[in-house]
Amino acid sequence: MKVLVHVELRGDTPGADTVGLVSRAAAIADDVEVVALAPRTEALADALARSGARRVSTVAHGTTGVSVLEASVDALERVCRDEQPDAVFFAASVRATDVAAALAARLGAGLNWDLTDIRVVDGELRGTRPILGDSKLAEVGWKGEGPSLALFRPGAFARVDVPDAAPPEVRRLDVTPRDAWARVTVSEPTAQPDTGPRLDEAEVIVSGGRGIGAPEHLELIRELARALGGVAGVSMPVVTQGWAPYSMQVGQTGTIVRPRLYVACGISGQLQHRVGMERSGAIIAINTDPAAPIFSFCDVAVVGDLHAIIPRVLELLRARTAGADPA
Amino acid sequence: MRIGVCVKVVHPRAPELDGRTGRLLPAGNPALNALDRNAVEAALRLREAGGVEEIVVVAATASANLAPVREALAMGADRAAVVADPSMEGSDLLAVSAVLARLLDAEHPDLVLMGGQAEDSNGAVMPSALAERLGMPVLSQAARLAVDGGGVDGGGVDGGEVVVDRQTETGYETLAAVLPCVVAVADGLNVARYPTMKGRTDARRKPVALVRIADLGLSPADVGVEGARTVVHGLVDPPARSEALRIVGADAADELVALLVAREYVS
């Protein structure tokens, strides 16, 4: 089986979701090729070969300020026509979703989205797609001509290093720029000023919900995140109230995360939040309501007031660092 | 300027597959997709700002119940062109985007607006697939929208430009595209108005053209289950999570810290 993986770069390097997806592709296919719009290839090739990519194809995308959508679709179309892969995988993001959908229309190929797993059954690809608020899992497939196109939910796969990975074959694709590449211009992103680790790449996340009660109490969440070596997040109502920027939002319409540890403070566990964090390694929930929905999908349910519990936890953690006994 | 607004008739779905189509069984009354209300609202606001001659709603559905389309007209759109055909049931992205593209091609819109995502399928894939078929650029996840109609006259738009702030995982970026183009709206763009009583009354008299699939140069084999390139093999229950460990009482914080240490979340 031959699988292409579309690579969306974050700066010069592929995002964690893409690297995890390459690992998954390498687990089910003997031939994995990655396709990226990238001016430089060395760091990219190294990072992706460790996860199992055999070949790295890049398109030198010299025109800055131009939307990458058309160029990405042209590059993928070219590789699909030349090499007839069985499938093309995309780690979902706002941009990657646009690329996958346009490629589907251009090739007349089937696209399944929001997949959380993929495997091969009797030589055919089968994807897992949670539906109806994740209450059921649909087993989906593809039929007809063209490669099987698949968009994967963020956090679907963790990176698995391949032992003794051979250096990948690196090649430059020569894709002729078209006028359509210049129809959309992109300004410098007004990115979040936050320079810390991003939510979708954090190992530990501490999130606050409506239960924090007031915007100034977000500092408590931030302090606990710092104490645990993690990043602070929030649930949707906190953003809706204007207490935190959208970039901090964990959930279906925010960032979907999969940290090693997720601590939900004052978050009831509405579906929209659940979809964004339920694949975390371990989930600790702190809530005053013993019947809060989040207690049905966490590992540790702390029933109590976050305003009392978090300060005491911080105090105990500080005492540990200082080596003193706080009692 | 003429604006085409793509709307989706969404159905609540039962957790059960239709034996014939292999898709989830519809359950309950169809509704106008929530984000498509924001797309209609955006079109209405552009008209109120001047320079928009007509707002045309297009939709492709298997349902004979067109109340959701009338809802868009009740908000203030002028007329609709709709494929409402049972053979659409089971269609996937490819077929629906083909039908919508052909409906829109016939209307020659200068700007196509649509919700960025449907509440029943949550794919956010239609805007870009549709733009590809229309040969137009797409600006997705628009949280702010400004249109400079350029040389607007009765004959259409020449050199107009659309600017949007796109909401991405890492923040906002500003994109600009020349008209004609497709803009997919995010929920932060506006607050959609409710139809007034008068709006609902007027909507009953607004034209809704029913277009047949054959009129679009498509055959029944291009749509529905036959035209789909994706299949659903079955449904299963997700694995159950084991019961959570409960920590309650005055020493909850101490117990929690002990657990964090025992599980090596803190050194």
Coordinates of C-alpha atoms in Angstrom, one line a residue:
Chain A
M1 CA 0.0 0.0 0.0
K2 CA 1.2 3.5 -0.9
V3 CA 0.2 6.5 1.1
L4 CA 0.9 10.2 0.6
V5 CA 0.8 12.4 3.6
H6 CA 0.2 16.2 3.1
V7 CA 2.5 18.1 5.4
E8 CA 1.5 21.5 6.8
L9 CA 4.4 23.3 8.1
R10 CA 4.5 25.3 11.3
G11 CA 7.4 27.6 10.6
D12 CA 10.1 25.3 9.3
T13 CA 8.9 22.1 10.9
P14 CA 5.8 19.8 10.5
G15 CA 3.2 20.0 13.3
A16 CA 2.9 17.2 15.9
D17 CA -0.4 16.0 14.3
T18 CA 1.3 15.5 10.9
V19 CA 4.3 13.7 12.5
G20 CA 1.8 11.4 14.3
L21 CA -0.1 10.8 11.1
V22 CA 3.1 9.8 9.3
S23 CA 3.7 7.3 12.0
R24 CA 0.3 5.8 11.6
A25 CA 0.6 5.7 7.8
A26 CA 4.0 3.9 8.2
A27 CA 2.3 1.3 10.4
I28 CA -0.3 0.3 7.8
A29 CA 1.5 1.0 4.5
D30 CA 4.9 -0.1 3.2
D31 CA 5.4 3.0 1.1
V32 CA 4.9 6.4 2.7
E33 CA 5.7 9.6 0.9
V34 CA 5.2 13.1 2.3
V35 CA 4.5 16.2 0.2
A36 CA 5.1 19.7 1.5
L37 CA 5.4 23.2 0.2
A38 CA 8.8 23.9 1.7
P39 CA 11.8 26.0 0.6
R40 CA 14.2 23.9 2.7
T41 CA 14.1 20.2 3.2
E42 CA 16.8 19.0 5.6
A43 CA 15.1 19.4 9.0
L44 CA 11.8 18.3 7.5
A45 CA 13.2 15.2 6.0
D46 CA 14.9 14.2 9.2
A47 CA 11.9 14.8 11.3
L48 CA 9.6 12.8 9.0
A49 CA 12.0 9.9 8.2
R50 CA 12.2 9.1 12.0
S51 CA 8.4 8.6 11.9
G52 CA 8.6 6.3 8.8
A53 CA 8.5 8.5 5.7
R54 CA 10.4 6.8 2.8
R55 CA 10.3 9.8 0.4
V56 CA 10.0 13.5 0.9
S57 CA 8.7 15.6 -2.0
T58 CA 8.8 19.4 -1.7
V59 CA 7.7 22.2 -3.9
A60 CA 9.7 25.4 -3.6
H61 CA 7.0 27.9 -2.9
G62 CA 8.8 31.1 -3.4
T63 CA 6.0 33.5 -3.6
T64 CA 5.4 34.8 -0.1
G65 CA 2.2 36.4 0.8
V66 CA 0.3 34.1 -1.5
S67 CA -2.3 31.6 -0.4
V68 CA -0.8 28.1 -0.3
L69 CA -4.1 26.4 -1.1
E70 CA -3.9 26.3 -4.9
A71 CA -0.2 25.4 -4.9
S72 CA -0.7 22.6 -2.5
V73 CA -3.6 21.1 -4.5
D74 CA -1.6 21.4 -7.7
A75 CA 1.4 19.6 -6.1
L76 CA -0.8 16.8 -4.7
E77 CA -2.7 16.4 -7.9
R78 CA 0.6 16.1 -9.8
V79 CA 1.9 13.4 -7.4
C80 CA -1.4 11.6 -7.5
R81 CA -1.4 11.4 -11.3
D82 CA 2.2 10.4 -11.5
E83 CA 2.4 7.9 -8.8
Q84 CA -1.2 6.6 -8.3
P85 CA -1.1 6.3 -4.5
D86 CA -3.8 4.3 -2.7
A87 CA -4.5 7.1 -0.3
V88 CA -3.7 10.7 0.7
F89 CA -3.8 11.6 4.4
F90 CA -4.2 15.0 6.0
A91 CA -3.9 16.1 9.6
A92 CA -7.0 18.4 9.8
S93 CA -6.6 22.1 10.3
V94 CA -8.3 25.1 8.7
R95 CA -5.8 25.1 5.8
A96 CA -5.5 21.3 5.4
T97 CA -9.2 20.9 5.3
D98 CA -9.4 23.3 2.3
V99 CA -6.6 21.5 0.5
A100 CA -8.2 18.0 1.0
A101 CA -11.7 19.2 -0.1
A102 CA -10.4 20.9 -3.2
L103 CA -8.3 17.9 -4.1
A104 CA -11.3 15.6 -3.7
A105 CA -13.3 17.8 -6.1
R106 CA -10.4 18.0 -8.6
L107 CA -9.7 14.3 -8.7
G108 CA -13.3 13.1 -8.2
A109 CA -12.0 11.1 -5.2
G110 CA -13.8 10.2 -2.0
L111 CA -13.0 12.2 1.1
N112 CA -13.8 11.0 4.7
W113 CA -13.2 13.5 7.5
D114 CA -12.8 13.7 11.3
L115 CA -11.3 10.2 11.4
T116 CA -9.7 9.1 14.6
D117 CA -8.2 5.8 13.3
I118 CA -7.4 4.0 10.1
R119 CA -6.5 0.4 9.3
V120 CA -6.4 -2.1 6.5
V121 CA -9.1 -4.8 6.3
D122 CA -8.8 -7.4 3.5
G123 CA -6.6 -5.1 1.6
E124 CA -9.0 -2.1 1.9
L125 CA -8.8 1.0 4.0
R126 CA -11.3 1.4 6.8
G127 CA -11.5 4.6 8.8
T128 CA -13.1 5.2 12.2
R129 CA -15.3 8.3 12.4
P130 CA -17.0 9.3 15.7
I131 CA -20.5 10.6 15.0
L132 CA -23.6 11.9 16.8
G133 CA -21.6 13.8 19.4
D134 CA -19.1 10.9 19.6
S135 CA -21.8 8.6 20.9
K136 CA -21.2 6.1 18.0
L137 CA -18.3 5.2 15.8
A138 CA -18.9 4.8 12.1
E139 CA -16.7 2.5 10.2
V140 CA -16.2 4.3 6.8
G141 CA -14.6 3.4 3.5
W142 CA -14.0 4.5 0.0
K143 CA -15.2 3.3 -3.4
G144 CA -14.7 4.1 -7.1
E145 CA -11.8 5.7 -8.9
G146 CA -9.0 7.8 -7.4
P147 CA -7.1 7.7 -4.1
S148 CA -8.8 7.4 -0.8
L149 CA -8.7 10.9 0.8
A150 CA -8.8 11.2 4.6
L151 CA -8.7 14.0 7.1
F152 CA -7.8 13.1 10.6
R153 CA -9.0 14.7 13.8
P154 CA -6.2 16.6 15.6
G155 CA -4.5 14.4 18.2
A156 CA -5.6 11.2 16.5
F157 CA -2.1 9.7 16.5
A158 CA 1.0 10.0 18.6
R159 CA 4.5 9.9 17.0
V160 CA 6.1 6.5 17.0
D161 CA 9.8 6.5 16.1
V162 CA 11.0 4.0 13.6
P163 CA 14.2 2.3 14.8
D164 CA 17.1 2.5 12.3
A165 CA 15.1 4.7 9.9
A166 CA 16.9 4.9 6.5
P167 CA 17.6 8.5 5.2
P168 CA 14.6 9.3 3.0
E169 CA 14.8 10.0 -0.6
V170 CA 14.3 13.8 -1.1
R171 CA 13.2 15.3 -4.3
R172 CA 12.0 18.6 -5.6
L173 CA 8.7 18.7 -7.5
D174 CA 8.7 21.0 -10.4
V175 CA 5.1 22.4 -10.3
T176 CA 4.5 25.3 -12.6
P177 CA 3.0 28.3 -10.8
R178 CA -0.4 29.4 -12.2
D179 CA -2.2 32.7 -12.0
A180 CA -4.7 31.1 -9.6
W181 CA -1.9 30.9 -7.0
A182 CA -2.0 34.7 -6.8
R183 CA -5.8 35.1 -6.5
V184 CA -5.6 35.2 -2.7
T185 CA -3.1 37.2 -0.8
V186 CA -2.3 36.6 2.9
S187 CA -1.1 39.2 5.2
E188 CA 1.2 38.4 8.2
P189 CA -0.9 36.5 10.7
T190 CA -2.0 38.5 13.7
A191 CA -1.0 35.5 15.7
Q192 CA -1.4 35.1 19.4
P193 CA 1.2 37.0 21.3
D194 CA 1.7 34.0 23.5
T195 CA 5.1 32.7 22.9
G196 CA 4.8 29.6 25.1
P197 CA 4.2 26.1 23.9
R198 CA 1.1 25.7 21.8
L199 CA -2.0 23.9 23.2
D200 CA -1.9 21.3 20.5
E201 CA 1.7 20.4 21.3
A202 CA 1.6 20.6 25.1
E203 CA 2.3 17.6 27.3
V204 CA 0.2 19.0 30.1
I205 CA -2.8 21.3 29.9
V206 CA -4.8 22.9 32.7
S207 CA -8.1 24.4 31.6
G208 CA -10.6 26.6 33.3
G209 CA -14.3 26.8 32.6
R210 CA -17.3 28.8 33.6
G211 CA -16.7 27.6 37.2
I212 CA -13.7 30.0 37.5
G213 CA -16.4 32.6 38.1
A214 CA -14.5 35.7 37.1
P215 CA -11.8 36.6 34.6
E216 CA -9.2 37.4 37.2
H217 CA -9.4 33.8 38.5
L218 CA -7.9 32.7 35.2
E219 CA -4.6 33.5 36.9
L220 CA -5.2 30.5 39.2
I221 CA -5.5 28.2 36.2
R222 CA -2.3 29.7 34.7
E223 CA -0.4 29.2 38.0
L224 CA -1.4 25.6 38.2
A225 CA -0.4 25.1 34.6
R226 CA 3.0 26.6 35.3
A227 CA 3.4 24.4 38.4
L228 CA 2.7 21.3 36.4
G229 CA 5.0 22.4 33.5
G230 CA 2.0 22.8 31.2
V231 CA -0.1 25.3 29.2
A232 CA -3.3 27.0 30.3
G233 CA -6.5 26.5 28.3
V234 CA -10.2 27.4 28.7
S235 CA -13.6 26.1 27.6
M236 CA -15.8 27.9 25.1
P237 CA -18.0 29.9 27.6
V238 CA -14.9 31.6 29.0
V239 CA -14.0 32.8 25.5
T240 CA -17.6 33.8 24.8
Q241 CA -17.7 35.9 27.9
G242 CA -14.6 37.7 26.7
W243 CA -12.4 36.4 29.6
A244 CA -9.8 34.7 27.4
P245 CA -8.7 34.8 23.8
Y246 CA -10.0 32.3 21.2
S247 CA -6.4 30.9 20.9
M248 CA -6.8 29.4 24.4
Q249 CA -10.0 27.6 23.6
V250 CA -10.0 23.8 23.9
G251 CA -13.0 22.1 22.2
Q252 CA -14.7 21.2 19.0
T253 CA -14.6 24.7 17.7
G254 CA -11.3 25.6 19.3
T255 CA -8.2 23.5 19.5
I256 CA -8.5 19.7 19.8
V257 CA -5.8 18.5 22.2
R258 CA -4.3 15.2 23.3
P259 CA -1.8 15.9 26.1
R260 CA -0.4 13.4 28.5
L261 CA -2.3 15.0 31.3
Y262 CA -5.4 17.2 31.1
V263 CA -6.8 19.0 34.2
A264 CA -10.3 20.4 33.8
C265 CA -11.2 23.0 36.4
G266 CA -14.8 24.2 36.7
I267 CA -15.7 22.7 33.4
S268 CA -19.0 20.8 33.3
G269 CA -18.0 18.7 30.2
Q270 CA -20.4 19.8 27.5
L271 CA -20.1 17.9 24.3
Q272 CA -18.3 20.7 22.5
H273 CA -15.5 20.6 25.1
R274 CA -15.5 16.8 25.4
V275 CA -14.7 16.3 21.7
G276 CA -11.7 18.6 22.1
M277 CA -10.0 16.8 25.0
E278 CA -11.4 13.3 25.6
R279 CA -8.4 11.6 23.9
S280 CA -6.0 13.0 26.5
G281 CA -3.8 10.5 28.3
A282 CA -5.2 11.1 31.8
I283 CA -8.0 13.4 32.7
I284 CA -8.4 15.0 36.1
A285 CA -11.6 17.0 36.6
I286 CA -12.3 19.4 39.5
N287 CA -15.9 20.4 39.9
T288 CA -18.3 21.3 42.7
D289 CA -21.2 19.4 41.1
P290 CA -20.9 15.7 41.8
A291 CA -23.2 15.0 38.8
A292 CA -21.2 17.1 36.3
P293 CA -21.0 15.3 32.9
I294 CA -17.2 15.5 32.9
F295 CA -17.0 13.0 35.8
S296 CA -18.3 10.4 33.4
F297 CA -15.3 10.6 31.1
C298 CA -12.4 11.4 33.4
D299 CA -9.9 9.3 35.3
V300 CA -9.9 11.2 38.5
A301 CA -13.0 13.1 39.7
V302 CA -12.2 15.7 42.3
V303 CA -15.5 16.9 43.8
G304 CA -14.9 20.3 45.3
D305 CA -14.4 24.0 44.8
L306 CA -11.5 24.9 42.6
H307 CA -11.0 28.2 44.4
A308 CA -10.2 26.2 47.6
I309 CA -8.5 23.2 46.0
I310 CA -6.1 24.8 43.5
P311 CA -4.5 27.3 46.0
R312 CA -3.9 24.4 48.4
V313 CA -2.5 22.2 45.6
L314 CA -0.1 25.1 44.6
E315 CA 0.9 25.5 48.2
L316 CA 1.7 21.7 48.5
L317 CA 3.6 21.7 45.2
R318 CA 5.6 24.7 46.2
A319 CA 6.4 23.1 49.5
R320 CA 7.6 19.9 47.7
T321 CA 9.9 22.0 45.5
A322 CA 11.2 23.8 48.6
G323 CA 11.6 20.5 50.4
A324 CA 9.6 21.7 53.4
D325 CA 6.6 20.2 55.1
P326 CA 3.7 22.6 54.7
A327 CA 1.6 20.9 57.4
Chain B
M1 CA -23.5 42.8 -7.5
R2 CA -25.3 39.5 -7.2
I3 CA -24.7 37.3 -4.1
G4 CA -25.4 33.6 -4.1
V5 CA -25.9 32.1 -0.7
C6 CA -25.5 28.3 -0.3
V7 CA -27.6 26.8 2.4
K8 CA -27.9 23.3 3.7
V9 CA -31.1 21.6 4.9
V10 CA -29.9 19.7 7.9
H11 CA -31.8 16.8 9.5
P12 CA -31.4 15.4 13.0
R13 CA -30.2 11.8 12.6
A14 CA -30.9 8.6 14.4
P15 CA -28.1 6.4 15.5
E16 CA -29.1 3.8 12.9
L17 CA -28.1 3.2 9.3
D18 CA -30.7 3.3 6.4
G19 CA -30.4 -0.2 4.8
R20 CA -30.8 1.3 1.3
T21 CA -28.5 4.4 1.4
G22 CA -26.1 3.2 4.1
R23 CA -26.4 6.6 5.7
L24 CA -27.8 7.6 9.1
L25 CA -31.6 7.6 9.1
P26 CA -33.2 11.1 9.2
A27 CA -35.1 11.7 12.4
G28 CA -37.2 14.8 13.0
N29 CA -37.8 18.0 11.1
P30 CA -35.3 19.5 8.7
A31 CA -33.8 22.9 9.7
L32 CA -31.7 25.6 8.2
N33 CA -28.1 25.0 9.1
A34 CA -27.1 27.4 11.9
L35 CA -24.0 28.9 10.2
D36 CA -25.9 29.4 7.0
R37 CA -28.1 31.9 8.9
N38 CA -24.9 33.9 9.4
A39 CA -24.1 33.7 5.7
V40 CA -27.6 35.0 4.8
E41 CA -27.1 37.7 7.5
A42 CA -23.8 38.7 5.9
A43 CA -25.5 39.0 2.5
L44 CA -28.3 41.1 3.9
R45 CA -25.8 43.5 5.6
L46 CA -23.9 43.9 2.3
R47 CA -27.1 44.8 0.6
E48 CA -28.0 47.3 3.3
A49 CA -24.6 48.9 2.7
G50 CA -25.5 49.3 -0.9
G51 CA -24.4 47.9 -4.3
V52 CA -26.1 44.5 -4.1
E53 CA -28.9 44.0 -6.6
E54 CA -30.0 40.5 -5.7
I55 CA -29.5 37.7 -3.1
V56 CA -30.2 34.2 -4.5
V57 CA -30.3 31.2 -2.2
V58 CA -29.3 27.8 -3.6
A59 CA -29.6 24.4 -1.9
A60 CA -29.4 20.7 -2.8
T61 CA -31.5 18.3 -0.7
A62 CA -33.3 15.0 -0.7
S63 CA -36.0 16.5 1.4
A64 CA -39.3 17.7 0.0
N65 CA -39.7 20.0 3.0
L66 CA -38.3 23.3 1.9
A67 CA -39.2 25.3 5.1
P68 CA -35.5 25.8 5.8
V69 CA -35.1 27.5 2.4
R70 CA -38.2 29.7 3.1
E71 CA -36.5 30.6 6.3
A72 CA -33.6 32.1 4.4
L73 CA -36.1 34.0 2.2
A74 CA -38.0 35.2 5.3
M75 CA -34.7 36.6 6.6
G76 CA -34.7 38.7 3.5
A77 CA -33.1 36.9 0.6
D78 CA -34.9 37.5 -2.7
R79 CA -35.4 34.1 -4.3
A80 CA -34.1 30.6 -4.4
A81 CA -33.0 27.9 -6.9
V82 CA -33.2 24.5 -5.3
V83 CA -32.6 20.8 -6.2
A84 CA -35.0 18.9 -4.0
D85 CA -34.9 15.3 -5.2
P86 CA -35.2 12.1 -3.2
S87 CA -32.3 10.7 -5.4
M88 CA -30.0 13.1 -3.6
E89 CA -30.3 10.9 -0.4
G90 CA -26.9 9.3 0.3
S91 CA -25.0 11.9 -1.8
D92 CA -21.5 12.7 -0.5
L93 CA -19.3 15.8 -0.9
L94 CA -18.6 15.2 -4.6
A95 CA -22.2 15.0 -5.7
V96 CA -23.5 17.8 -3.6
S97 CA -20.6 20.2 -4.6
A98 CA -21.3 19.3 -8.2
V99 CA -25.0 20.1 -7.9
L100 CA -24.4 23.4 -6.0
A101 CA -21.7 24.5 -8.5
R102 CA -24.1 24.0 -11.4
L103 CA -26.9 25.8 -9.7
L104 CA -24.6 28.7 -8.9
D105 CA -23.0 28.7 -12.4
A106 CA -26.5 29.5 -13.8
E107 CA -26.8 32.4 -11.5
H108 CA -23.5 34.1 -12.2
P109 CA -22.9 35.4 -8.7
D110 CA -20.1 37.9 -8.0
L111 CA -19.8 36.6 -4.4
V112 CA -20.8 33.2 -2.9
L113 CA -21.5 33.1 0.8
M114 CA -22.0 30.0 2.9
G115 CA -21.7 28.7 6.4
G116 CA -18.3 27.4 7.1
Q117 CA -19.5 24.1 8.5
A118 CA -22.8 22.1 8.6
E119 CA -24.0 21.1 12.1
D120 CA -24.9 17.6 11.0
S121 CA -21.7 16.6 9.2
N122 CA -19.1 18.9 10.8
G123 CA -16.7 18.6 7.9
A124 CA -16.1 22.2 6.9
V125 CA -15.2 20.7 3.5
M126 CA -17.9 22.1 1.2
P127 CA -16.6 25.6 0.7
S128 CA -13.3 24.6 -0.8
A129 CA -14.7 21.7 -2.9
L130 CA -17.4 24.1 -4.3
A131 CA -14.8 26.8 -5.0
E132 CA -12.7 24.3 -6.9
R133 CA -15.6 23.3 -9.0
L134 CA -16.6 27.0 -9.6
G135 CA -13.0 27.9 -10.5
M136 CA -13.1 30.6 -7.8
P137 CA -10.8 31.3 -4.9
V138 CA -12.1 30.4 -1.4
L139 CA -11.8 32.4 1.9
S140 CA -12.7 30.0 4.7
Q141 CA -13.5 30.6 8.4
A142 CA -14.2 34.3 7.9
A143 CA -14.6 36.0 11.2
R144 CA -14.7 39.5 9.6
L145 CA -15.7 40.4 6.1
A146 CA -15.4 43.5 4.0
V147 CA -16.3 43.7 0.3
D148 CA -15.2 46.4 -2.0
G149 CA -17.5 46.0 -5.0
G150 CA -15.0 47.7 -7.3
G151 CA -16.7 49.0 -10.5
V152 CA -20.2 47.9 -9.6
D153 CA -22.8 48.4 -12.3
G154 CA -25.7 46.6 -13.7
G155 CA -23.4 44.3 -15.7
G156 CA -21.7 42.9 -12.6
V157 CA -18.4 43.6 -10.8
D158 CA -15.1 44.4 -12.3
G159 CA -12.0 44.3 -10.0
G160 CA -13.9 44.0 -6.8
E161 CA -12.1 42.7 -3.8
V162 CA -13.0 40.7 -0.6
V163 CA -11.0 40.9 2.6
V164 CA -11.6 38.6 5.5
D165 CA -10.0 37.9 8.8
R166 CA -9.7 34.1 8.9
Q167 CA -9.8 32.3 12.2
T168 CA -7.2 29.5 12.3
E169 CA -5.8 27.3 15.1
T170 CA -3.0 29.8 15.8
G171 CA -4.9 33.1 15.6
Y172 CA -6.2 35.3 12.8
E173 CA -4.8 36.1 9.4
T174 CA -6.1 38.6 6.9
L175 CA -6.8 37.3 3.4
A176 CA -7.8 39.2 0.3
A177 CA -9.2 37.8 -2.9
V178 CA -10.5 39.2 -6.1
L179 CA -14.2 38.7 -7.0
P180 CA -15.9 36.4 -7.9
C181 CA -15.0 34.3 -4.9
V182 CA -16.4 32.0 -2.2
V183 CA -16.5 33.1 1.4
A184 CA -17.3 30.6 4.2
V185 CA -18.3 32.3 7.4
A186 CA -17.4 31.4 11.0
D187 CA -19.8 31.9 13.9
G188 CA -18.1 35.1 15.1
L189 CA -18.9 37.0 12.0
N190 CA -22.3 38.3 13.0
V191 CA -25.4 37.6 14.9
A192 CA -28.1 36.5 12.5
R193 CA -31.5 38.3 12.6
Y194 CA -34.7 36.4 13.2
P195 CA -37.3 36.7 10.4
T196 CA -40.1 39.2 11.1
M197 CA -43.8 38.2 10.7
K198 CA -43.8 40.4 7.6
G199 CA -40.7 38.6 6.4
R200 CA -42.4 35.2 6.8
T201 CA -45.4 36.4 4.9
D202 CA -43.4 37.9 2.1
A203 CA -41.3 34.7 1.8
R204 CA -44.4 32.7 0.8
R205 CA -44.6 34.8 -2.3
K206 CA -40.9 34.8 -3.2
P207 CA -39.9 32.5 -6.1
V208 CA -38.4 29.1 -5.3
A209 CA -37.3 27.5 -8.6
L210 CA -37.2 23.7 -8.4
V211 CA -34.4 22.6 -10.6
R212 CA -34.1 19.0 -11.8
I213 CA -30.8 17.1 -11.7
A214 CA -31.1 16.5 -15.5
D215 CA -31.5 20.2 -16.1
L216 CA -28.0 20.6 -14.6
G217 CA -26.5 18.2 -17.1
L218 CA -26.1 15.5 -14.4
S219 CA -27.6 12.0 -14.4
P220 CA -29.1 10.1 -11.4
A221 CA -25.9 8.0 -11.4
D222 CA -23.9 11.1 -10.5
V223 CA -25.7 11.7 -7.2
G224 CA -27.0 9.6 -4.3
V225 CA -25.4 6.4 -3.2
E226 CA -24.4 5.5 -6.7
G227 CA -22.5 8.7 -7.2
A228 CA -20.9 8.6 -3.8
R229 CA -17.2 7.8 -3.4
T230 CA -17.4 7.1 0.3
V231 CA -19.3 4.4 2.2
V232 CA -20.4 3.6 5.7
H233 CA -19.8 0.0 6.6
G234 CA -21.4 0.0 10.0
L235 CA -21.8 1.6 13.4
V236 CA -20.3 0.5 16.7
D237 CA -20.4 1.8 20.3
P238 CA -17.2 3.5 21.5
P239 CA -15.3 1.6 24.1
A240 CA -16.5 2.5 27.6
R241 CA -14.2 4.5 29.9
S242 CA -13.7 2.8 33.3
E243 CA -15.2 4.5 36.3
A244 CA -13.3 7.5 37.6
L245 CA -11.5 7.5 40.9
R246 CA -13.4 9.9 43.2
I247 CA -11.7 12.3 45.5
V248 CA -14.1 14.1 47.9
G249 CA -13.8 16.0 51.2
A250 CA -11.6 18.4 53.1
D251 CA -8.4 16.7 52.2
A252 CA -9.1 16.6 48.4
A253 CA -6.2 18.8 47.5
D254 CA -3.7 16.7 49.6
E255 CA -5.0 13.5 48.0
L256 CA -4.8 15.0 44.6
V257 CA -1.2 16.1 45.1
A258 CA -0.3 12.6 46.4
L259 CA -1.8 11.1 43.3
L260 CA 0.1 13.5 41.0
V261 CA 3.3 12.5 42.7
A262 CA 2.5 8.7 42.7
R263 CA 1.7 8.9 39.0
E264 CA 4.8 10.9 38.3
Y265 CA 3.1 14.0 36.9
V266 CA 5.2 16.0 39.3
S267 CA 8.8 15.2 40.1

